[in-house]
Coordinates of C-alpha atoms and ligand atoms in Angstrom, one line a residue:
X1 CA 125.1 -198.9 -186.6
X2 CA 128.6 -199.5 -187.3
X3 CA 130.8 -198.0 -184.4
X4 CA 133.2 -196.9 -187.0
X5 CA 130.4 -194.1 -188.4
X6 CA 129.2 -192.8 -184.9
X7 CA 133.2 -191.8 -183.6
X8 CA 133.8 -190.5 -187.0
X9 CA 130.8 -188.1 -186.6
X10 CA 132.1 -187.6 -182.8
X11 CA 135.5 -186.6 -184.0
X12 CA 133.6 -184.1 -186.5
X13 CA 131.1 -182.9 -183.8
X14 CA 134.5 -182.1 -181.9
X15 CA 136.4 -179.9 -184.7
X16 CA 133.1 -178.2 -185.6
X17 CA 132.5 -177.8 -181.5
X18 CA 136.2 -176.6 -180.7
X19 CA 136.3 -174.4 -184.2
X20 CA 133.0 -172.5 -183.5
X21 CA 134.2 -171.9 -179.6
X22 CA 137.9 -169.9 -181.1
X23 CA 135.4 -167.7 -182.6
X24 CA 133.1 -166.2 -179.8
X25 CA 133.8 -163.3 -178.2
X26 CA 131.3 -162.7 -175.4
X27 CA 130.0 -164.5 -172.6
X28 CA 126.0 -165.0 -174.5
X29 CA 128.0 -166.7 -177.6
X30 CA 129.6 -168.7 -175.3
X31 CA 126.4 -169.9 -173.6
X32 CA 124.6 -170.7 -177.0
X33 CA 127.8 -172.3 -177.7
X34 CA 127.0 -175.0 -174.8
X35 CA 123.2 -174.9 -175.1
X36 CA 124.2 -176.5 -178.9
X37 CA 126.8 -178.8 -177.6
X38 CA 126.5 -179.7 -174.4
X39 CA 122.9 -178.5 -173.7
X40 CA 119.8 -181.3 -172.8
X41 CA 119.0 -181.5 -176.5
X42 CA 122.3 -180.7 -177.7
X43 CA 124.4 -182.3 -180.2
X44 CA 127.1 -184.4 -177.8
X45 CA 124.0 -185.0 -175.5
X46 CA 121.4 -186.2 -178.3
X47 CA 124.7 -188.7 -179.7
X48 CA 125.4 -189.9 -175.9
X49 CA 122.0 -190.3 -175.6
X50 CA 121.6 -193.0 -178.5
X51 CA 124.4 -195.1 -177.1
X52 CA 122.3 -197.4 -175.2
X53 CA 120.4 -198.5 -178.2
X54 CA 124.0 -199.8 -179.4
X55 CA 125.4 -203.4 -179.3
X56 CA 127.3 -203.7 -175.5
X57 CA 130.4 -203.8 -177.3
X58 CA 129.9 -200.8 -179.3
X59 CA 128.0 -198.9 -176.5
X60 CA 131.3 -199.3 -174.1
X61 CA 133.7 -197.7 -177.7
X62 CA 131.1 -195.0 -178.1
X63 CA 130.2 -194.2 -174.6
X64 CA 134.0 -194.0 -174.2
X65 CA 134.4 -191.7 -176.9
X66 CA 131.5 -189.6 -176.2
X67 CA 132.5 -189.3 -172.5
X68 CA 136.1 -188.3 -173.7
X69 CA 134.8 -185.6 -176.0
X70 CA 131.9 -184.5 -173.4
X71 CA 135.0 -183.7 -171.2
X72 CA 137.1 -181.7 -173.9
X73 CA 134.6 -179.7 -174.5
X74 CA 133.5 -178.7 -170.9
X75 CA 137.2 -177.7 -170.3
X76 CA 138.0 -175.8 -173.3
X77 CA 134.7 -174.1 -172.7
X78 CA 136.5 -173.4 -169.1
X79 CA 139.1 -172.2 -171.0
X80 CA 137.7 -170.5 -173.6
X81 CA 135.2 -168.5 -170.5
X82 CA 138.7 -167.0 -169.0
X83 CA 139.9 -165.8 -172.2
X84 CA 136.6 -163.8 -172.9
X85 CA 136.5 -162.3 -169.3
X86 CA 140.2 -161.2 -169.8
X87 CA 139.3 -160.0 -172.8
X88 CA 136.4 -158.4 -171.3
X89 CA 138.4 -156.6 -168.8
X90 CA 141.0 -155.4 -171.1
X91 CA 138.3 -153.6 -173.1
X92 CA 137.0 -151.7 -170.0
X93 CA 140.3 -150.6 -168.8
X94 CA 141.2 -149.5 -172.1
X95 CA 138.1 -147.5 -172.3
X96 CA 139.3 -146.0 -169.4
X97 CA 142.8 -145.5 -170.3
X98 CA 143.7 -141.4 -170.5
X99 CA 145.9 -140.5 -173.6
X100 CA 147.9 -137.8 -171.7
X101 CA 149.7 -136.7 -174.5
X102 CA 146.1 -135.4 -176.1
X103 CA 145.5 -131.5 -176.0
X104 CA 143.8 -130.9 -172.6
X105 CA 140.0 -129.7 -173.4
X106 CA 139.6 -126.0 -173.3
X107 CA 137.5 -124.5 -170.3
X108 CA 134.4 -122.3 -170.8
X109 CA 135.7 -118.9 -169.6
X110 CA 134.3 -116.7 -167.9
X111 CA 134.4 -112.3 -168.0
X112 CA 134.3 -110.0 -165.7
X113 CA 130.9 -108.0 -165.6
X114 CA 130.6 -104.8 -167.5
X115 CA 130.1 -102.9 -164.1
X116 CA 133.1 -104.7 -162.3
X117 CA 135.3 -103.8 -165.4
X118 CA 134.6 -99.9 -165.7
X119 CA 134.6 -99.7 -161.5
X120 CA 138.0 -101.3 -161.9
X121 CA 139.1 -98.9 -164.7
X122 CA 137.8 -96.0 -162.4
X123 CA 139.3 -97.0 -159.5
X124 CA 142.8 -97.7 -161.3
X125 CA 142.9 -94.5 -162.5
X126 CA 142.6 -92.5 -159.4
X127 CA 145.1 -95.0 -157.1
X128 CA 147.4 -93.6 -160.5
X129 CA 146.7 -90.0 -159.4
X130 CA 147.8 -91.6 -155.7
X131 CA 144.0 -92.1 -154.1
X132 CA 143.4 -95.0 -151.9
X133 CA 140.1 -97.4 -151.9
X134 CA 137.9 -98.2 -149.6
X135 CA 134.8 -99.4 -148.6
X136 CA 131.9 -98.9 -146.5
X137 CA 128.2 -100.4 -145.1
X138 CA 125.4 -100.8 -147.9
X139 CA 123.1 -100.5 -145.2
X140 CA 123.8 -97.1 -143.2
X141 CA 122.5 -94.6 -140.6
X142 CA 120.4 -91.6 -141.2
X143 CA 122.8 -89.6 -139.7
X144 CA 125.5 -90.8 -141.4
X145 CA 123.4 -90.6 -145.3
X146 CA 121.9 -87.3 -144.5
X147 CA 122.7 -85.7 -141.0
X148 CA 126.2 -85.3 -141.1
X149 CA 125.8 -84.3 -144.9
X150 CA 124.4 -81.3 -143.6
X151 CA 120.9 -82.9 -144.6
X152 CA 119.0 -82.4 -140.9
X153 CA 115.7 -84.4 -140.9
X154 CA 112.8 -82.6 -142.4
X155 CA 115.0 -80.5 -144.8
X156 CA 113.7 -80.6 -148.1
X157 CA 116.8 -81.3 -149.8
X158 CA 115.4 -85.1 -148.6
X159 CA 113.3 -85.2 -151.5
X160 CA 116.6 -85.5 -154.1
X161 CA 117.3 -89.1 -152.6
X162 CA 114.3 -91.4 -152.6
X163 CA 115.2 -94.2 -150.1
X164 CA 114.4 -97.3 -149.3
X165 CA 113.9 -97.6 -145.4
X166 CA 114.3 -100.4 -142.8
X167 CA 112.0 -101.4 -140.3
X168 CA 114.3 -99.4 -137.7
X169 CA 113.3 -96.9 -135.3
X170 CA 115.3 -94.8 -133.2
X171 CA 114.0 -93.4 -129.6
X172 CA 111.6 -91.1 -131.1
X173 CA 110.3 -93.8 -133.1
X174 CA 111.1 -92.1 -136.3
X175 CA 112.8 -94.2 -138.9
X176 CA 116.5 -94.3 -138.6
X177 CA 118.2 -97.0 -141.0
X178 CA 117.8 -97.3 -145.0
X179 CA 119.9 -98.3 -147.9
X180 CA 122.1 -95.7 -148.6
X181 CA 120.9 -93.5 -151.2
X182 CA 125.0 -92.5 -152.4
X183 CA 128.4 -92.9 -151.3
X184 CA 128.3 -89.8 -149.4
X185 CA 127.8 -91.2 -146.2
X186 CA 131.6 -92.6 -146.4
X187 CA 133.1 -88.9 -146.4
X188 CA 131.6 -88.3 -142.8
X189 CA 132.6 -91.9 -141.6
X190 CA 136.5 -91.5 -142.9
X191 CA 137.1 -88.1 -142.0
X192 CA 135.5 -88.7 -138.4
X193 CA 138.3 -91.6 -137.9
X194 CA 141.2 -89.5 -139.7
X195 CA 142.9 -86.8 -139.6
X196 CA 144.0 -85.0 -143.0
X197 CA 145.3 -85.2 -145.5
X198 CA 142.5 -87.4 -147.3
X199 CA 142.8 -88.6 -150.7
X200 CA 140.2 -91.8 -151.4
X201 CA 137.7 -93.2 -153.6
X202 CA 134.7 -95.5 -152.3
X203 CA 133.2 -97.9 -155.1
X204 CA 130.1 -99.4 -153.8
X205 CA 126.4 -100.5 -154.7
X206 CA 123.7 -97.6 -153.6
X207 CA 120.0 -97.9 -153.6
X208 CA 116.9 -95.8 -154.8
X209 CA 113.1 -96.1 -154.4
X210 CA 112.3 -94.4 -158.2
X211 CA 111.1 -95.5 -161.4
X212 CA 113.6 -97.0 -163.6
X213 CA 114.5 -95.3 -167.2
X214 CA 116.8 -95.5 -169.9
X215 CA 119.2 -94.2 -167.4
X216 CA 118.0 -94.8 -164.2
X217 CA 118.2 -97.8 -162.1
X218 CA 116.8 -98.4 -158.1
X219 CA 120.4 -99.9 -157.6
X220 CA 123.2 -98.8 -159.3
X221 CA 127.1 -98.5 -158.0
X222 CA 128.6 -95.1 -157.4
X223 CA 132.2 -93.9 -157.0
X224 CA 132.7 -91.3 -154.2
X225 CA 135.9 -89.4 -153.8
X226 CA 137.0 -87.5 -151.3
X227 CA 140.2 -84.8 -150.9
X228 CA 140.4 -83.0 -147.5
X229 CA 144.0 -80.8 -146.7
X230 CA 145.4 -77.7 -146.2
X231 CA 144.5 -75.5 -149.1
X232 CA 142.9 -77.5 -151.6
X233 CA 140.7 -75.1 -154.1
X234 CA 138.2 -76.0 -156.7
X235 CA 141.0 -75.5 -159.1
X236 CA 142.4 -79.2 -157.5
X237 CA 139.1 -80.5 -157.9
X238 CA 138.9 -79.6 -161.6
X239 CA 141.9 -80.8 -162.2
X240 CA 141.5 -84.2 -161.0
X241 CA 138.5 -85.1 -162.7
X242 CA 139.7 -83.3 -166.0
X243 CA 142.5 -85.8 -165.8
X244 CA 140.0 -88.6 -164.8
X245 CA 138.0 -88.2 -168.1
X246 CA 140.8 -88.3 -170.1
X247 CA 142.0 -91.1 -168.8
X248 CA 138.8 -93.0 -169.1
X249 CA 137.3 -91.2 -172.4
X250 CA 140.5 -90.5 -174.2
X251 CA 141.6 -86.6 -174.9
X252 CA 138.9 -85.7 -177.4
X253 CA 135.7 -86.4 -175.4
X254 CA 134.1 -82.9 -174.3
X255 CA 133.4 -82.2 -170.3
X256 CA 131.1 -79.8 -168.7
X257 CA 130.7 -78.1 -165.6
X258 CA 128.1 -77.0 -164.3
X259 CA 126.7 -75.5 -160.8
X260 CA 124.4 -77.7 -159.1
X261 CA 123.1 -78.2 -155.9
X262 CA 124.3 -81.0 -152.7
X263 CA 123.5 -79.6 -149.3
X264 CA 127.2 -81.3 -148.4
X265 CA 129.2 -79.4 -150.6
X266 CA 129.3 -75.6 -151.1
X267 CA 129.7 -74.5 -154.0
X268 CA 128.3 -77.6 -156.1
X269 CA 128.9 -79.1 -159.4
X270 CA 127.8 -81.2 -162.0
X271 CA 130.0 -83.3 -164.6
X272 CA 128.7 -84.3 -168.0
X273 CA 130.3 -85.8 -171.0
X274 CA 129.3 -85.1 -174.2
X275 CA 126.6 -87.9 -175.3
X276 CA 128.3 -90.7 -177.3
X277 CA 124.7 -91.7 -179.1
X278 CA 124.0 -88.2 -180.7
X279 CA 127.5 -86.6 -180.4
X280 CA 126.0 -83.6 -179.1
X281 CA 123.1 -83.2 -180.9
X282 CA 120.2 -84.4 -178.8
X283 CA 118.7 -87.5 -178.3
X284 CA 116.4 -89.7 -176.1
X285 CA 119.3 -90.8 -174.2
X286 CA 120.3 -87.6 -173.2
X287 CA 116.6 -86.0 -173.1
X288 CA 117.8 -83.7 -175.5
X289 CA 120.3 -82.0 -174.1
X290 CA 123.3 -83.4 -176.0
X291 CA 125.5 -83.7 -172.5
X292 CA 125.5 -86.9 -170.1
X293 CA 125.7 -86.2 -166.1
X294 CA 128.3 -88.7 -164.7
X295 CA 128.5 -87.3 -161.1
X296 CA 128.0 -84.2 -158.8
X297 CA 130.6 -83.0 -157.1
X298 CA 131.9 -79.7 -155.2
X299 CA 134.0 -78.6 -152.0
X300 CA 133.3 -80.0 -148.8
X301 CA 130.6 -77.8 -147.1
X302 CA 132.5 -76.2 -144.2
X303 CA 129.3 -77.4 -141.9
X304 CA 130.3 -80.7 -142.9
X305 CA 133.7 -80.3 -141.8
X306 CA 133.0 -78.8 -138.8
X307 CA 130.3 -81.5 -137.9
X308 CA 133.7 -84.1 -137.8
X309 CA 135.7 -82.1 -136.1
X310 CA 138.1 -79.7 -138.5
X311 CA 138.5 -76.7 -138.6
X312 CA 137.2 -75.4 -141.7
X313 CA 139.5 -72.5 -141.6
X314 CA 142.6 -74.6 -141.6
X315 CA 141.3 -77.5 -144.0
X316 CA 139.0 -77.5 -147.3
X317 CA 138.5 -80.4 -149.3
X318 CA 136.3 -81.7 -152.5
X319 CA 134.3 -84.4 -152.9
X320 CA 132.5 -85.9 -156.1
X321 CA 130.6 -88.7 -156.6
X322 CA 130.0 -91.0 -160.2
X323 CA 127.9 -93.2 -161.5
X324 CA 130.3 -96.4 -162.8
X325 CA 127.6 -97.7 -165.0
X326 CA 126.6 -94.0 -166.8
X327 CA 130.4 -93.9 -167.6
X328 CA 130.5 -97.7 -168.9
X329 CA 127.2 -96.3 -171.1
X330 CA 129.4 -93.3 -172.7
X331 CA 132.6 -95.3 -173.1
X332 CA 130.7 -98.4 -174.4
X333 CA 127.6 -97.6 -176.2
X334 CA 125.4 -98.7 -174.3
X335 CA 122.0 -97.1 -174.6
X336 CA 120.0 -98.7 -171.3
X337 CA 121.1 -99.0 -168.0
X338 CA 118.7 -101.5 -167.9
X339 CA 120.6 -104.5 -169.6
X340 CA 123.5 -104.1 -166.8
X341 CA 121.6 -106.2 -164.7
X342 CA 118.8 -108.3 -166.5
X343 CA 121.4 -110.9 -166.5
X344 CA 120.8 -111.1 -170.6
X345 CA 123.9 -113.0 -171.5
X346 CA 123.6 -111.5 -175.2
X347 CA 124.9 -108.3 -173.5
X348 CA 126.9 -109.6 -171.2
X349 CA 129.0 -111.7 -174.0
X350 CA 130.1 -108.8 -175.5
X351 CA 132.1 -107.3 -173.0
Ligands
FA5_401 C1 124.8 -87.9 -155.3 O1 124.4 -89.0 -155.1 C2 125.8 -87.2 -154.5 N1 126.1 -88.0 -153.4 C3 127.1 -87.0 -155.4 C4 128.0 -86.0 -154.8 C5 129.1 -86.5 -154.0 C6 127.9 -84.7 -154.9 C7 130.0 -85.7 -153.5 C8 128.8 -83.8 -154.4 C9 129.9 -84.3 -153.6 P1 123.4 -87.7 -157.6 O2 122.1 -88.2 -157.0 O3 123.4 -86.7 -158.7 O4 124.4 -87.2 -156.4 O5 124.2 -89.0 -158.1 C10 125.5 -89.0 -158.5 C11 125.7 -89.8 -159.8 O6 125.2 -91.2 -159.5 C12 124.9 -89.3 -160.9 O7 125.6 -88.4 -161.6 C13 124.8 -90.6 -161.8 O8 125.9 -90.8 -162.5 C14 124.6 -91.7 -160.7 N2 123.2 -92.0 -160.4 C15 122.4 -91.3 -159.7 N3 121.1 -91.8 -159.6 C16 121.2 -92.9 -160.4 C17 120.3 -93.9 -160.9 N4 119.1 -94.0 -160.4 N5 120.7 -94.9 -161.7 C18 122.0 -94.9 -162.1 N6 122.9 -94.0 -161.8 C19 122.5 -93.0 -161.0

């Protein structure tokens, strides 16, 4: 073999070796790369290898040669390996770059629950007519639900609230603790820690054991109110919740009042709105009777004021208490007290 022809397809072994290793990209191209060059049966290798069937002067040319070009290509393979793994880490960090001139991605918002809405509304528009809010215990006393609301144990007037009782028994091992049945029990709490005058609203969650309906739920919030000074009349009482249901209905919804019976109150009332789904006419909703009851109310039974300690011949007061979710039912639509809380997010979407 002629040593001129075996470094001439050397130097061409090297351009093809050096063109094909500007092209590669990733770290496997790189490695086939040297499996084809440099590898055991690789081209550079298989040439080397044929050198010692060559004349002694042409093996030491070669061999030189070969070596020479061996060593190229290892270091430009070096070479060629940092450049991918900057390259490499450039693409990652510019995966991870942030643009922050891009429009920030818009958060799934949330709403406020149909309930907490109208109670809100309720409450706003009585702290306008200069009522303060507060709170009390979902869990009460017997003789703070019934007793001191003029309700003694045994008194058939029991039978309107169907509670749910704890496992709590007082001395004569009768039960004595339940989930209050209304709001009531706050009027005998407040006014036997204050003195008149009284002006307040309670929101909170009450609990009943009955069967649920189209407009009856076991739990369900209500609104009490309370009013206690020197010569408030039923006239006051009127007024205010006239007042209230324009506010929330708007002037052209029609209000009833009726008599009706709370053992706390004396005399007693009952509020209805005219029913949004028949406008008056009858309908399942309102069993027919064209009016829905949104809360009892009256003025505060002098027994009940005596019980905390006024006089009832110096003080009188009103009371009412509403049903938050009823009212959301008139002003909204809604045709089952149901859907407030079956967590249906259909229904709850559209508030
Ligand atoms: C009472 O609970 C009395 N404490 C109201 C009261 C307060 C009268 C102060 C006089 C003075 P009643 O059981 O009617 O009354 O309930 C009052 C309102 O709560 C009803 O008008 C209704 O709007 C709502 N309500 C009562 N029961 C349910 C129920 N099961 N599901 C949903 N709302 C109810």
């Amino acid at each position: 073999m002629e040593s001129g022809t075996v470094l001439e397809t050397l130097r061409s072994l090297e351009e093809e070796a050096l063109r094909e290793l500007g092209t590669l990209e990733d770290i496997d191209s790189l490695e086939t790369w040297r499996v084809a060059y440099l590898g055991r049966r690789g081209k550079l290798t298989t040439i080397l290898r044929s050198v010692g069937s060559l004349s002694p002067d042409l093996r030491r040319s070669v061999g030189a040669a070969g070596n020479q070009v061996k060593t190229l290509l290892e270091e430009e393979q070096a070479r060629r390996s940092d450049e991918i793994e900057e390259l490499e880490v450039r693409r990652r960090s510019s995966l991870r770059a942030i643009d922050v001139t891009l429009p920030g991605r818009p958060l799934p918002q949330g709403r406020l629950h149909p309930t907490t809405q109208i109670l809100r509304e309720i409450c706003s528009s009585f702290t306008a007519m200069g009522f303060q809010i507060v709170e009390g215990p979902e869990v009460e006393w017997d003789k703070y639900n019934f007793e001191m609301l003029n309700i003694p144990r045994d008194h058939p007037a029991r039978d309107m609230w169907n509670s749910l009782w704890i496992d709590q028994q007082d001395a004569d091992g009768r039960l004595s603790m339940l989930m209050r049945t209304h709001t009531s029990p706050m009027q005998a709490r407040i006014m036997e820690q204050t003195k008149p005058p009284i002006r307040l609203i309670v929101p909170g969650k009450c609990y009943r054991y009955e069967a649920t309906d189209a407009t009856h739920e076991w739990h369900f919030y209500q609104v009490e109110g309370l009013a206690v000074d020197e010569g408030i009349t039923l006239a006051n009482l009127k007024g205010t919740l006239y007042e209230f249901a324009r506010r929330i209905f708007g002037p052209d919804r029609k209000v009833r009042f009726r008599c009706d019976y709370f053992p706390f109150v004396e005399p007693g009332v009952d509020m209805s709105v005219d029913c949004f789904a028949c406008r008056g006419e009858g309908c399942r909703l309102c069993a027919d009777t064209g009016w829905l009851e949104i809360m009892g109310a009256g003025m505060v039974h002098p027994k009940v004021l005596a019980g905390v300690g006024y006089d009832p011949e110096v003080y009188t007061g009103f009371a009412f208490g509403m049903g938050p979710e009823r009212i959301a039912m008139l002003k909204y639509g809604i045709d089952d007290i149901r859907l407030f809380y079956g967590n249906d997010l259909r229904f709850l979407r559209q508030f």
